[in-house]
CSV table of C-alpha atoms and ligand atoms in Angstrom, one decimal:
chain,number,residue,atom,x,y,z
Z,14,MET,CA,-175.6,156.2,-39.9
Z,15,ILE,CA,-179.2,156.6,-40.3
Z,16,TYR,CA,-179.7,159.5,-37.7
Z,17,ILE,CA,-176.8,161.3,-39.4
Z,18,THR,CA,-178.3,160.7,-43.1
Z,19,ALA,CA,-181.9,161.8,-41.6
Z,20,LEU,CA,-180.3,164.9,-39.9
Z,21,THR,CA,-178.3,166.1,-43.2
Z,22,GLY,CA,-181.9,165.9,-44.8
Z,23,LEU,CA,-183.5,168.0,-42.3
Z,24,LEU,CA,-180.9,170.6,-42.3
Z,25,VAL,CA,-181.1,171.0,-46.1
Z,26,ALA,CA,-184.8,171.0,-45.9
Z,27,ALA,CA,-184.9,173.8,-43.1
Z,28,LEU,CA,-182.5,176.0,-45.0
Z,29,TYR,CA,-184.4,175.9,-48.2
Z,30,LEU,CA,-187.5,176.4,-46.0
Z,31,ILE,CA,-185.6,179.3,-44.8
Z,32,HIS,CA,-184.7,181.2,-47.8
Z,33,ARG,CA,-187.9,180.7,-49.4
Z,34,ARG,CA,-189.4,183.0,-46.6
Z,35,PRO,CA,-190.5,186.4,-47.8
Z,36,GLN,CA,-187.6,189.1,-47.0
Z,37,ASN,CA,-187.8,190.6,-43.2
Z,38,SER,CA,-189.6,193.7,-42.7
Z,39,ILE,CA,-187.4,194.8,-39.9
Z,40,PRO,CA,-183.9,195.6,-41.1
Z,41,ASN,CA,-184.2,199.3,-40.1
Z,42,ILE,CA,-184.5,198.6,-36.2
Z,43,MET,CA,-181.5,198.9,-34.5
Z,44,GLY,CA,-179.4,196.2,-33.2
Z,45,PRO,CA,-175.9,195.0,-31.7
Z,46,PRO,CA,-173.9,193.3,-34.6
Z,47,SER,CA,-174.3,189.7,-35.1
Z,48,PRO,CA,-171.4,187.6,-34.1
Z,49,SER,CA,-172.5,184.5,-36.4
Z,50,TRP,CA,-174.6,183.4,-39.3
Z,51,LEU,CA,-175.2,180.0,-37.7
Z,52,PHE,CA,-176.2,181.2,-34.1
Z,53,GLY,CA,-176.6,184.9,-34.4
Z,54,HIS,CA,-177.1,186.0,-31.1
Z,55,MET,CA,-179.0,182.9,-29.7
Z,56,ARG,CA,-175.9,181.9,-27.9
Z,57,GLN,CA,-175.4,185.1,-25.8
Z,58,LEU,CA,-179.0,185.1,-25.6
Z,59,LEU,CA,-179.8,181.5,-24.6
Z,60,LEU,CA,-177.0,180.0,-23.4
Z,61,ALA,CA,-175.2,182.7,-21.2
Z,62,SER,CA,-173.6,181.5,-17.9
Z,63,ARG,CA,-176.1,183.8,-16.1
Z,64,PHE,CA,-179.0,184.9,-18.1
Z,65,GLY,CA,-179.4,188.2,-18.7
Z,66,ASP,CA,-175.8,189.0,-19.0
Z,67,TYR,CA,-176.1,190.2,-22.5
Z,68,GLU,CA,-179.6,191.2,-22.4
Z,69,PHE,CA,-179.7,193.3,-20.1
Z,70,ARG,CA,-177.0,195.2,-21.7
Z,71,TRP,CA,-178.6,195.4,-25.0
Z,72,LEU,CA,-181.4,196.5,-23.4
Z,73,LYS,CA,-179.7,199.5,-21.6
Z,74,HIS,CA,-178.0,200.1,-25.0
Z,75,TYR,CA,-180.8,200.0,-27.6
Z,76,GLY,CA,-184.0,200.6,-25.5
Z,77,ALA,CA,-187.2,198.4,-24.8
Z,78,VAL,CA,-187.3,197.4,-28.7
Z,79,TYR,CA,-184.2,196.2,-30.9
Z,80,ARG,CA,-183.3,193.7,-33.6
Z,81,LEU,CA,-181.2,190.6,-33.0
Z,82,LYS,CA,-180.3,187.9,-35.2
Z,83,GLY,CA,-181.6,184.2,-34.6
Z,84,CYS,CA,-179.9,180.9,-36.4
Z,85,PHE,CA,-179.3,181.1,-40.1
Z,86,GLY,CA,-179.2,185.0,-40.2
Z,87,GLN,CA,-182.8,185.2,-39.4
Z,88,ASP,CA,-184.2,188.6,-38.3
Z,89,ARG,CA,-185.9,188.5,-34.6
Z,90,LEU,CA,-187.7,191.4,-33.0
Z,91,MET,CA,-186.9,191.9,-29.0
Z,92,VAL,CA,-189.9,193.6,-27.3
Z,93,ALA,CA,-189.9,194.8,-23.7
Z,94,ASP,CA,-192.0,197.9,-24.8
Z,95,PRO,CA,-195.0,197.8,-22.1
Z,96,LEU,CA,-197.8,198.8,-25.0
Z,97,ALA,CA,-196.2,196.3,-27.5
Z,98,LEU,CA,-196.1,193.6,-25.2
Z,99,GLN,CA,-199.9,194.4,-24.3
Z,100,TYR,CA,-200.7,194.5,-27.7
Z,101,ILE,CA,-198.9,191.2,-29.2
Z,102,VAL,CA,-200.0,188.8,-26.2
Z,103,ASN,CA,-203.7,189.9,-26.5
Z,104,SER,CA,-203.5,190.2,-30.5
Z,105,PRO,CA,-204.6,187.3,-32.7
Z,106,SER,CA,-201.8,188.7,-35.3
Z,107,PHE,CA,-199.7,186.4,-33.3
Z,108,CYS,CA,-199.3,182.7,-32.7
Z,109,ARG,CA,-197.0,180.9,-30.4
Z,110,SER,CA,-193.8,179.6,-32.0
Z,111,PRO,CA,-194.4,176.0,-33.9
Z,112,THR,CA,-191.7,174.3,-31.8
Z,113,LYS,CA,-193.2,174.7,-28.9
Z,114,ASP,CA,-196.7,174.1,-29.7
Z,115,ASN,CA,-195.2,170.8,-31.4
Z,116,ILE,CA,-193.2,169.9,-28.1
Z,117,ALA,CA,-196.6,170.4,-26.1
Z,118,TYR,CA,-198.4,167.9,-28.7
Z,119,LEU,CA,-196.1,165.5,-28.4
Z,120,LEU,CA,-196.0,165.4,-24.8
Z,121,PHE,CA,-199.7,166.0,-23.9
Z,122,GLY,CA,-202.0,165.4,-26.9
Z,123,GLU,CA,-204.4,167.4,-28.9
Z,124,ARG,CA,-206.8,167.8,-26.3
Z,125,SER,CA,-205.0,169.3,-23.7
Z,126,VAL,CA,-204.7,173.3,-23.6
Z,127,ILE,CA,-201.2,172.7,-23.6
Z,128,THR,CA,-197.7,172.9,-22.1
Z,129,ALA,CA,-195.3,173.2,-18.9
Z,130,THR,CA,-192.5,172.4,-17.0
Z,131,GLY,CA,-192.1,170.3,-13.6
Z,132,ARG,CA,-190.1,169.6,-10.2
Z,133,VAL,CA,-189.7,170.0,-6.5
Z,134,GLU,CA,-191.4,167.7,-4.2
Z,135,TYR,CA,-193.6,170.0,-2.3
Z,136,CYS,CA,-195.1,171.0,-5.1
Z,137,LEU,CA,-195.4,167.4,-6.7
Z,138,ARG,CA,-197.3,166.8,-3.7
Z,139,ILE,CA,-199.6,169.5,-3.7
Z,140,LEU,CA,-200.8,169.8,-7.2
Z,141,PRO,CA,-202.6,165.9,-7.4
Z,142,GLU,CA,-204.1,166.6,-4.1
Z,143,SER,CA,-205.5,169.7,-4.3
Z,144,ILE,CA,-206.3,169.3,-8.5
Z,145,MET,CA,-207.1,165.4,-8.8
Z,146,GLY,CA,-207.7,164.7,-5.6
Z,147,VAL,CA,-205.1,161.8,-5.1
Z,148,SER,CA,-201.9,161.3,-3.7
Z,149,THR,CA,-198.6,161.4,-5.6
Z,150,GLN,CA,-198.2,157.5,-4.5
Z,151,ASP,CA,-201.6,157.0,-6.2
Z,152,LEU,CA,-200.2,158.4,-9.8
Z,153,GLY,CA,-197.9,155.5,-9.4
Z,154,ASP,CA,-193.9,155.3,-9.4
Z,155,GLU,CA,-193.5,155.0,-13.0
Z,156,PHE,CA,-195.8,158.2,-13.7
Z,157,VAL,CA,-193.9,160.0,-11.3
Z,158,SER,CA,-190.3,159.3,-12.2
Z,159,ASN,CA,-191.4,159.4,-15.7
Z,160,THR,CA,-192.2,163.2,-15.0
Z,161,ILE,CA,-189.1,163.9,-13.2
Z,162,GLN,CA,-187.2,162.5,-16.4
Z,163,ILE,CA,-189.3,164.8,-18.6
Z,164,VAL,CA,-188.3,167.8,-16.5
Z,165,LYS,CA,-185.0,166.7,-16.4
Z,166,LEU,CA,-184.6,166.4,-19.9
Z,167,SER,CA,-186.5,169.5,-21.1
Z,168,ALA,CA,-184.1,171.1,-18.4
Z,169,CYS,CA,-181.4,171.6,-20.6
Z,170,GLN,CA,-180.0,173.9,-23.4
Z,171,SER,CA,-177.1,173.3,-25.6
Z,172,GLU,CA,-175.6,174.6,-29.0
Z,173,GLY,CA,-177.3,171.7,-30.5
Z,174,HIS,CA,-180.5,172.5,-28.9
Z,175,VAL,CA,-180.7,176.1,-30.3
Z,176,LEU,CA,-180.0,175.1,-33.9
Z,177,ALA,CA,-182.7,172.3,-33.4
Z,178,ASP,CA,-185.3,174.5,-31.9
Z,179,ALA,CA,-184.3,176.9,-35.1
Z,180,ILE,CA,-184.6,174.0,-37.5
Z,181,GLY,CA,-187.8,172.9,-35.8
Z,182,PHE,CA,-189.5,176.3,-36.5
Z,183,HIS,CA,-189.8,175.4,-40.1
Z,184,LEU,CA,-190.7,171.6,-39.9
Z,185,PRO,CA,-194.2,170.6,-40.5
Z,186,LYS,CA,-196.9,169.3,-38.2
Z,187,TRP,CA,-196.7,165.9,-39.8
Z,188,PHE,CA,-192.8,165.7,-39.2
Z,189,TRP,CA,-193.3,166.0,-35.7
Z,190,ARG,CA,-195.8,163.5,-35.6
Z,191,THR,CA,-193.7,160.7,-37.4
Z,192,VAL,CA,-190.4,161.6,-35.4
Z,193,MET,CA,-192.3,160.9,-32.2
Z,194,HIS,CA,-191.8,157.2,-32.8
Z,195,LEU,CA,-188.0,157.4,-33.3
Z,196,PRO,CA,-186.5,155.4,-30.3
Z,197,THR,CA,-184.9,158.2,-28.4
Z,198,THR,CA,-184.7,159.0,-25.1
Z,199,THR,CA,-186.6,161.8,-25.4
Z,200,PHE,CA,-189.5,160.5,-27.6
Z,201,ASN,CA,-189.1,157.4,-25.2
Z,202,ALA,CA,-190.3,159.6,-22.4
Z,203,ALA,CA,-192.7,161.7,-24.4
Z,204,ARG,CA,-194.6,158.4,-25.5
Z,205,THR,CA,-194.6,156.9,-22.1
Z,206,THR,CA,-196.1,160.1,-20.3
Z,207,ARG,CA,-198.7,160.3,-22.9
Z,208,GLN,CA,-199.5,156.7,-22.6
Z,209,LEU,CA,-199.4,156.7,-18.5
Z,210,ALA,CA,-201.2,159.9,-18.2
Z,211,LYS,CA,-204.3,158.5,-20.6
Z,212,ARG,CA,-204.2,155.4,-18.0
Z,213,ILE,CA,-204.4,156.7,-14.8
Z,214,GLY,CA,-206.0,159.8,-15.8
Z,215,GLY,CA,-208.7,157.5,-16.9
Z,216,LEU,CA,-208.6,155.5,-14.0
Z,217,ILE,CA,-208.8,158.5,-11.3
Z,218,VAL,CA,-211.6,160.2,-13.6
Z,219,ARG,CA,-214.0,156.5,-14.1
Z,220,ASP,CA,-213.2,156.6,-9.8
Z,221,LYS,CA,-214.9,159.6,-9.5
Z,222,MET,CA,-217.8,159.3,-11.9
Z,223,ASP,CA,-218.4,156.0,-10.2
Z,224,ALA,CA,-218.5,157.4,-6.6
Z,225,ALA,CA,-220.9,160.1,-7.9
Z,226,LYS,CA,-223.1,157.2,-9.3
Z,227,GLN,CA,-223.3,155.9,-6.1
Z,228,GLY,CA,-224.3,159.4,-4.3
Z,229,LEU,CA,-221.1,159.8,-2.3
Z,230,GLU,CA,-220.0,163.3,-1.4
Z,231,ILE,CA,-218.4,165.1,-4.0
Z,232,SER,CA,-214.6,166.1,-3.4
Z,233,ASP,CA,-213.5,169.3,-3.2
Z,234,ASP,CA,-210.8,168.9,-5.9
Z,235,LEU,CA,-211.0,170.2,-9.2
Z,236,PHE,CA,-211.3,166.8,-10.9
Z,237,SER,CA,-214.6,165.9,-9.0
Z,238,ARG,CA,-216.0,169.5,-9.6
Z,239,LEU,CA,-215.5,169.5,-13.2
Z,240,LEU,CA,-217.2,166.0,-13.8
Z,241,ASN,CA,-220.2,167.0,-11.4
Z,242,ASP,CA,-223.2,166.8,-13.0
Z,243,GLU,CA,-224.5,169.6,-10.9
Z,244,VAL,CA,-223.0,172.0,-12.6
Z,245,PRO,CA,-225.8,174.9,-13.3
Z,246,ASP,CA,-224.2,175.9,-16.5
Z,247,LYS,CA,-223.8,172.4,-18.8
Z,248,THR,CA,-221.4,174.3,-21.3
Z,249,LYS,CA,-218.7,174.4,-18.4
Z,250,LYS,CA,-219.0,170.7,-17.8
Z,251,LEU,CA,-216.2,168.7,-19.4
Z,252,HIS,CA,-216.1,165.9,-21.1
Z,253,GLU,CA,-214.3,163.1,-19.1
Z,254,ASP,CA,-212.0,162.6,-22.2
Z,255,ASP,CA,-211.0,166.1,-21.8
Z,256,ILE,CA,-210.2,166.1,-18.0
Z,257,ILE,CA,-208.2,162.6,-18.7
Z,258,ALA,CA,-206.4,164.4,-21.5
Z,259,HIS,CA,-205.2,167.2,-18.6
Z,260,THR,CA,-203.6,164.3,-16.1
Z,261,ALA,CA,-199.9,165.3,-17.4
Z,262,LEU,CA,-200.2,168.7,-18.0
Z,263,ILE,CA,-201.7,169.1,-14.3
Z,264,VAL,CA,-198.5,167.0,-13.1
Z,265,ILE,CA,-195.8,168.9,-15.2
Z,266,ALA,CA,-197.3,172.0,-15.5
Z,267,GLY,CA,-196.1,174.8,-13.3
Z,268,GLN,CA,-194.1,172.3,-10.8
Z,269,GLU,CA,-190.8,173.7,-12.2
Z,270,ASN,CA,-191.8,177.3,-12.2
Z,271,THR,CA,-193.4,177.2,-8.9
Z,272,ALA,CA,-190.2,175.0,-7.5
Z,273,ASN,CA,-188.1,177.8,-9.1
Z,274,ALA,CA,-189.6,180.7,-7.9
Z,275,LEU,CA,-189.9,179.5,-4.3
Z,276,SER,CA,-186.2,178.6,-4.7
Z,277,PHE,CA,-185.2,182.3,-5.7
Z,278,GLY,CA,-187.6,183.5,-3.1
Z,279,PHE,CA,-185.2,181.5,-0.3
Z,280,LEU,CA,-182.2,183.0,-2.0
Z,281,GLU,CA,-183.1,186.5,-2.0
Z,282,LEU,CA,-184.2,186.0,2.1
Z,283,ALA,CA,-180.7,184.3,2.6
Z,284,ARG,CA,-179.7,187.4,0.9
Z,285,HIS,CA,-181.5,190.1,2.7
Z,286,PRO,CA,-181.5,188.8,6.4
Z,287,ASP,CA,-183.1,192.1,7.6
Z,288,PHE,CA,-186.0,191.8,5.2
Z,289,GLN,CA,-186.3,187.7,6.1
Z,290,HIS,CA,-186.7,189.0,9.7
Z,291,LYS,CA,-189.3,191.6,9.1
Z,292,LEU,CA,-191.3,188.8,6.9
Z,293,ARG,CA,-190.9,186.2,9.8
Z,294,THR,CA,-192.2,189.0,12.4
Z,295,GLU,CA,-195.4,189.6,10.0
Z,296,ILE,CA,-195.9,185.7,9.2
Z,297,TYR,CA,-196.2,185.0,13.2
Z,298,SER,CA,-198.2,188.3,13.7
Z,299,PHE,CA,-200.8,186.7,11.3
Z,300,ARG,CA,-200.4,183.2,12.6
Z,301,GLY,CA,-201.3,184.6,16.1
Z,302,ALA,CA,-204.2,186.6,15.5
Z,303,GLY,CA,-206.8,183.8,15.0
Z,304,GLN,CA,-207.5,180.1,14.1
Z,305,GLY,CA,-206.7,178.4,11.1
Z,306,ASN,CA,-204.9,179.6,8.1
Z,307,PRO,CA,-204.0,183.3,8.1
Z,308,ALA,CA,-205.5,185.8,5.4
Z,309,TYR,CA,-202.8,185.6,3.2
Z,310,ASP,CA,-204.0,188.5,0.9
Z,311,ASN,CA,-203.8,190.8,3.5
Z,312,MET,CA,-200.1,190.4,4.5
Z,313,PRO,CA,-198.4,193.1,3.0
Z,314,LEU,CA,-194.9,191.9,3.5
Z,315,LEU,CA,-195.7,188.5,1.8
Z,316,ASN,CA,-196.8,189.6,-1.1
Z,317,ALA,CA,-194.6,192.3,-1.9
Z,318,PHE,CA,-192.1,189.7,-1.6
Z,319,ILE,CA,-194.0,187.3,-3.7
Z,320,LYS,CA,-194.6,190.3,-6.5
Z,321,GLU,CA,-190.6,191.2,-6.3
Z,322,ILE,CA,-189.7,187.3,-6.7
Z,323,LEU,CA,-191.9,187.2,-9.9
Z,324,ARG,CA,-190.9,190.2,-11.4
Z,325,LEU,CA,-187.1,189.4,-10.9
Z,326,TYR,CA,-186.9,185.9,-12.1
Z,327,PRO,CA,-190.1,185.0,-14.1
Z,328,GLY,CA,-189.9,181.1,-15.0
Z,329,LEU,CA,-190.4,181.9,-18.4
Z,330,PRO,CA,-187.9,184.9,-19.3
Z,331,LEU,CA,-188.5,185.0,-23.4
Z,332,SER,CA,-191.7,184.0,-25.1
Z,333,ASP,CA,-191.6,183.8,-29.1
Z,334,ARG,CA,-194.4,184.7,-30.8
Z,335,VAL,CA,-194.8,184.7,-35.0
Z,336,VAL,CA,-196.8,187.3,-36.7
Z,337,ALA,CA,-199.2,185.7,-38.3
Z,338,GLN,CA,-200.9,188.2,-40.5
Z,339,ASP,CA,-199.5,191.5,-41.4
Z,340,THR,CA,-200.0,193.9,-38.5
Z,341,VAL,CA,-198.8,197.2,-36.6
Z,342,ILE,CA,-197.2,196.8,-33.5
Z,343,PRO,CA,-197.6,200.1,-31.2
Z,344,LEU,CA,-194.9,201.6,-28.9
Z,345,MET,CA,-195.2,203.4,-25.8
Z,346,GLU,CA,-191.8,205.1,-26.1
Z,347,SER,CA,-191.3,206.0,-29.7
Z,348,ILE,CA,-187.6,204.7,-30.9
Z,349,THR,CA,-184.9,206.0,-33.6
Z,350,THR,CA,-184.1,203.6,-36.6
Z,351,THR,CA,-181.0,203.0,-38.3
Z,352,THR,CA,-182.0,205.9,-40.9
Z,353,GLY,CA,-182.3,207.9,-38.3
Z,354,GLU,CA,-186.4,208.2,-38.2
Z,355,ARG,CA,-187.9,208.2,-34.9
Z,356,ILE,CA,-191.0,205.8,-34.8
Z,357,SER,CA,-193.8,205.1,-32.3
Z,358,GLN,CA,-195.5,201.6,-34.2
Z,359,ILE,CA,-193.5,198.9,-36.2
Z,360,PRO,CA,-194.9,197.3,-39.3
Z,361,VAL,CA,-194.5,193.7,-39.2
Z,362,ALA,CA,-195.0,190.8,-42.1
Z,363,LYS,CA,-196.6,187.6,-41.5
Z,364,GLY,CA,-193.6,185.2,-40.4
Z,365,GLN,CA,-191.9,187.7,-39.0
Z,366,LEU,CA,-190.3,186.3,-35.2
Z,367,VAL,CA,-191.2,188.2,-32.5
Z,368,THR,CA,-189.6,187.6,-29.0
Z,369,VAL,CA,-191.5,188.8,-25.8
Z,370,ALA,CA,-188.7,189.8,-23.6
Z,371,ILE,CA,-190.5,189.2,-20.3
Z,372,ALA,CA,-187.4,189.2,-18.0
Z,373,SER,CA,-186.4,192.7,-19.6
Z,374,TYR,CA,-189.8,194.3,-19.5
Z,375,GLN,CA,-189.8,193.5,-15.7
Z,376,ARG,CA,-186.5,195.4,-15.3
Z,377,LEU,CA,-187.4,198.6,-17.1
Z,378,ALA,CA,-186.4,201.5,-15.1
Z,379,SER,CA,-189.2,203.6,-16.7
Z,380,GLN,CA,-191.6,201.4,-15.2
Z,381,TRP,CA,-190.0,200.0,-11.8
Z,382,GLY,CA,-187.3,202.5,-10.7
Z,383,GLU,CA,-183.7,203.1,-11.1
Z,384,ASP,CA,-182.8,200.3,-9.2
Z,385,ALA,CA,-185.1,197.8,-11.5
Z,386,HIS,CA,-182.2,195.3,-11.3
Z,387,GLU,CA,-182.2,195.2,-7.3
Z,388,PHE,CA,-184.2,192.9,-5.1
Z,389,ASN,CA,-186.2,195.4,-3.2
Z,390,PRO,CA,-189.8,194.1,-2.1
Z,391,TYR,CA,-190.5,197.4,-0.5
Z,392,ARG,CA,-191.0,199.4,-4.2
Z,393,TRP,CA,-194.7,197.6,-3.9
Z,394,LEU,CA,-195.4,199.0,-0.8
Z,395,LYS,CA,-194.4,202.9,-1.7
Z,396,GLY,CA,-196.8,202.8,-4.6
Z,397,ASP,CA,-194.0,204.1,-7.2
Z,398,VAL,CA,-194.1,201.1,-9.0
Z,399,HIS,CA,-196.4,201.9,-12.4
Z,400,GLN,CA,-199.6,200.5,-12.3
Z,401,GLY,CA,-202.3,200.8,-15.0
Z,402,ASP,CA,-201.1,199.2,-18.1
Z,403,ALA,CA,-202.8,195.4,-16.9
Z,404,VAL,CA,-199.8,193.7,-19.1
Z,405,GLY,CA,-200.1,190.4,-17.3
Z,406,PRO,CA,-202.9,189.0,-15.1
Z,407,TYR,CA,-201.2,189.6,-11.6
Z,408,ALA,CA,-199.4,192.7,-10.7
Z,409,ASN,CA,-198.8,194.2,-14.0
Z,410,ILE,CA,-196.1,191.5,-14.7
Z,411,LEU,CA,-195.7,189.1,-17.4
Z,412,THR,CA,-194.5,186.2,-15.6
Z,413,PHE,CA,-197.6,184.6,-16.0
Z,414,LEU,CA,-197.8,185.8,-19.5
Z,415,GLY,CA,-201.1,187.4,-20.7
Z,416,GLY,CA,-204.0,187.5,-23.0
Z,417,PRO,CA,-205.4,184.7,-24.1
Z,418,ARG,CA,-202.5,182.1,-23.4
Z,419,THR,CA,-202.3,183.4,-19.7
Z,420,CYS,CA,-201.2,180.7,-17.3
Z,421,LEU,CA,-204.0,178.9,-16.1
Z,422,GLY,CA,-202.8,178.2,-12.7
Z,423,TRP,CA,-201.7,181.8,-11.8
Z,424,ARG,CA,-203.8,182.2,-9.1
Z,425,PHE,CA,-203.3,178.6,-7.8
Z,426,ALA,CA,-199.3,179.3,-8.0
Z,427,ILE,CA,-200.0,182.3,-5.8
Z,428,SER,CA,-201.8,180.7,-3.1
Z,429,GLU,CA,-199.1,177.9,-3.3
Z,430,MET,CA,-196.6,180.6,-2.8
Z,431,GLN,CA,-198.4,182.1,-0.1
Z,432,ILE,CA,-198.8,179.0,2.2
Z,433,ILE,CA,-195.4,177.6,1.5
Z,434,PHE,CA,-193.4,180.7,2.3
Z,435,CYS,CA,-195.5,181.3,5.3
Z,436,GLU,CA,-194.9,177.6,6.5
Z,437,VAL,CA,-191.5,177.3,5.7
Z,438,ILE,CA,-190.1,180.9,6.7
Z,439,GLY,CA,-191.8,180.4,9.8
Z,440,LYS,CA,-190.0,177.3,11.1
Z,441,PHE,CA,-186.2,178.0,9.4
Z,442,SER,CA,-183.9,180.7,8.7
Z,443,PHE,CA,-181.8,180.8,5.6
Z,444,ALA,CA,-178.3,182.3,5.5
Z,445,GLU,CA,-176.2,182.0,1.6
Z,446,PRO,CA,-172.7,180.5,2.1
Z,447,ASP,CA,-169.8,182.9,1.2
Z,448,ASN,CA,-168.4,181.0,-1.4
Z,449,ASP,CA,-171.1,179.3,-3.2
Z,450,PRO,CA,-173.1,182.3,-5.0
Z,451,VAL,CA,-175.9,180.8,-6.9
Z,452,ARG,CA,-177.0,182.7,-10.6
Z,453,PRO,CA,-179.9,182.5,-12.5
Z,454,ARG,CA,-179.6,180.3,-15.7
Z,455,PHE,CA,-182.1,179.8,-18.7
Z,456,LEU,CA,-182.2,176.0,-19.3
Z,457,THR,CA,-186.1,176.0,-21.1
Z,458,SER,CA,-186.8,178.0,-17.9
Z,459,LEU,CA,-185.3,180.1,-15.4
Z,460,GLN,CA,-183.4,178.1,-12.6
Z,461,PRO,CA,-180.8,178.4,-9.7
Z,462,ILE,CA,-177.3,177.2,-10.7
Z,463,ALA,CA,-174.9,176.5,-7.8
Z,464,SER,CA,-171.4,177.4,-8.5
Z,465,THR,CA,-170.3,173.8,-9.2
Z,466,GLY,CA,-172.4,174.4,-12.6
Z,467,GLY,CA,-175.4,171.8,-11.5
Z,468,LYS,CA,-178.7,172.7,-10.5
Z,469,GLY,CA,-179.1,173.8,-7.2
Z,470,LEU,CA,-179.5,176.2,-4.0
Z,471,PRO,CA,-176.6,175.6,-1.4
Z,472,LEU,CA,-178.2,177.5,1.7
Z,473,SER,CA,-177.7,177.5,5.3
Z,474,VAL,CA,-180.8,176.3,6.8
Z,475,THR,CA,-181.2,176.2,10.5
Z,476,ARG,CA,-184.3,175.3,12.4
Z,477,ILE,CA,-185.8,177.9,14.6
Z,478,GLN,CA,-189.3,176.5,15.5
Y,503,HEM,C1,-194.7,180.7,-10.3
Y,503,HEM,C2,-195.6,179.6,-11.2
Y,503,HEM,C3,-195.8,179.5,-12.1
Y,503,HEM,C4,-195.6,180.1,-13.4
Y,503,HEM,C5,-194.3,181.3,-13.4
Y,503,HEM,C6,-196.1,179.8,-14.7
Y,503,HEM,C7,-195.8,180.6,-16.1
Y,503,HEM,C8,-196.8,180.0,-17.0
Y,503,HEM,C9,-196.4,180.5,-18.4
Y,503,HEM,C10,-195.6,181.5,-18.5
Y,503,HEM,C11,-197.3,180.1,-19.2
Y,503,HEM,C12,-197.3,180.5,-20.7
Y,503,HEM,C13,-196.4,179.4,-21.7
Y,503,HEM,C14,-196.5,179.8,-23.0
Y,503,HEM,O1,-197.9,179.9,-23.7
Y,503,HEM,O2,-195.6,179.7,-23.7
Y,503,HEM,C15,-198.4,179.2,-18.7
Y,503,HEM,C16,-198.8,178.4,-19.0
Y,503,HEM,C17,-199.8,177.4,-18.4
Y,503,HEM,N1,-199.5,177.2,-17.1
Y,503,HEM,FE1,-198.7,178.1,-15.9
Y,503,HEM,N2,-197.1,178.8,-14.2
Y,503,HEM,C18,-196.8,178.5,-13.0
Y,503,HEM,C19,-197.8,178.0,-12.2
Y,503,HEM,C20,-198.6,177.0,-12.7
Y,503,HEM,C21,-199.3,176.0,-12.1
Y,503,HEM,C22,-199.5,175.7,-10.6
Y,503,HEM,C23,-200.3,175.4,-12.7
Y,503,HEM,C24,-201.3,174.1,-12.8
Y,503,HEM,C25,-201.9,174.2,-11.6
Y,503,HEM,C26,-200.3,176.0,-14.2
Y,503,HEM,C27,-200.8,175.8,-15.5
Y,503,HEM,C28,-200.4,176.1,-16.4
Y,503,HEM,C29,-201.3,175.7,-18.0
Y,503,HEM,C30,-202.6,174.8,-17.9
Y,503,HEM,C31,-200.7,176.6,-18.6
Y,503,HEM,C32,-201.3,176.6,-20.5
Y,503,HEM,C33,-202.1,177.5,-20.8
Y,503,HEM,C34,-202.5,177.7,-22.2
Y,503,HEM,O3,-201.5,177.5,-23.1
Y,503,HEM,O4,-203.6,177.9,-22.5
Y,503,HEM,N3,-199.2,176.9,-14.1
Y,503,HEM,N4,-197.6,179.2,-16.8
């Protein structure tokens, strides 16, 4: 009863706030008619059984910039135009959606650089070892199982979540900090994450500092390096509390994204046996070339494959931004408004919600060719991929976002994928069962969903070495 009363109060407050907002500045941008005032297009955009079923149709019909309706009649600008995206991710006139910032605060606290995702045991093992210099076991069963629970809780999307997100958008920070103390499953898990991370991170950091004091050799992991007193530039040395604050972020950040990217990679290999065979041949030839690890960056097919997977399956296909101060978004390709005017820039007012349509941008025919929706790693080798905009940090794609909020682990993620793909493809072959088509679905991140509706990747795997 108490929850229902609280929820009703919240809804009324949110509706009041929504209607208090200044009028939208983009009603003249073309877009599909809204099917509902309550949900706008959000059910089609976020809950489609296959990600992109609606979004890619709108992209084809309206072009790289169009207007959608969010919940409660809110106007949203969908942006896939390369110049506009470059401007949005780099300009201080845009900030991250407040809902996302508040969730990151609940999980990681205010000292953390923010956010993340998480899963797959391979990644769960590699990350703590190379970054903190400890094994997954050292983190303790409670920490690992709590992390898995957080990942599961965040990996769901329903009408309730869509509405909660829309309402959360208008709620102040103090509200988020208060609800964190509610005894719900989600908030319990968030509180436990913060407490355990602080305790375990503290132990790891103190162990390293003791080892340094005793003059023991400095390990190669990232935490040891950040704590190292011998860092020549003292401004680059982090305070121990800052490092502790990143324990949860390091374990959770990137795992789900890396795991999903690997899964989509194995899926495409299963669907393209010829390419799988060629890639395996390349892996064998580089392995045979010398001792130790192959020079991963010199393997053309491997890197073309990784780029193509990250282009087609961005872990975060949509990222919301809010206009922090009135500004004008430049466009690479001009658009026609509902009044028939041709415009090559869009003025947006403070408070306007803008969606960075990462997946749509990565399927623009003008950038990637007429077969932009197809898996074709050879496009990266033929040189006909549009180069030169540097929209994101890697391969001109936005999978790792761009600008000041670029993924801090992007180079690490590429190395992880190079190593894991080479190890696994060298030893196993993959085929897709005829009757079990896997589809990508947006569940906070882009995930492979089996025909049963559950998360999974039903593949036939055969050991070959
Ligand atoms: C394929 C794998 C990965 C993908 C696709 C990915 C993608 C992203 C994206 C899109 C963001 C921006 C989120 C936002 O601002 O809304 C982000 C942020 C971040 N990622 Fe990754 N990531 C990956 C792997 C990793 C790994 C392996 C790590 C850590 C070792 C990592 C650490 C981080 C951190 C710390 C941030 C927060 C940056 C900030 O807000 O300043 N990521 N990542």
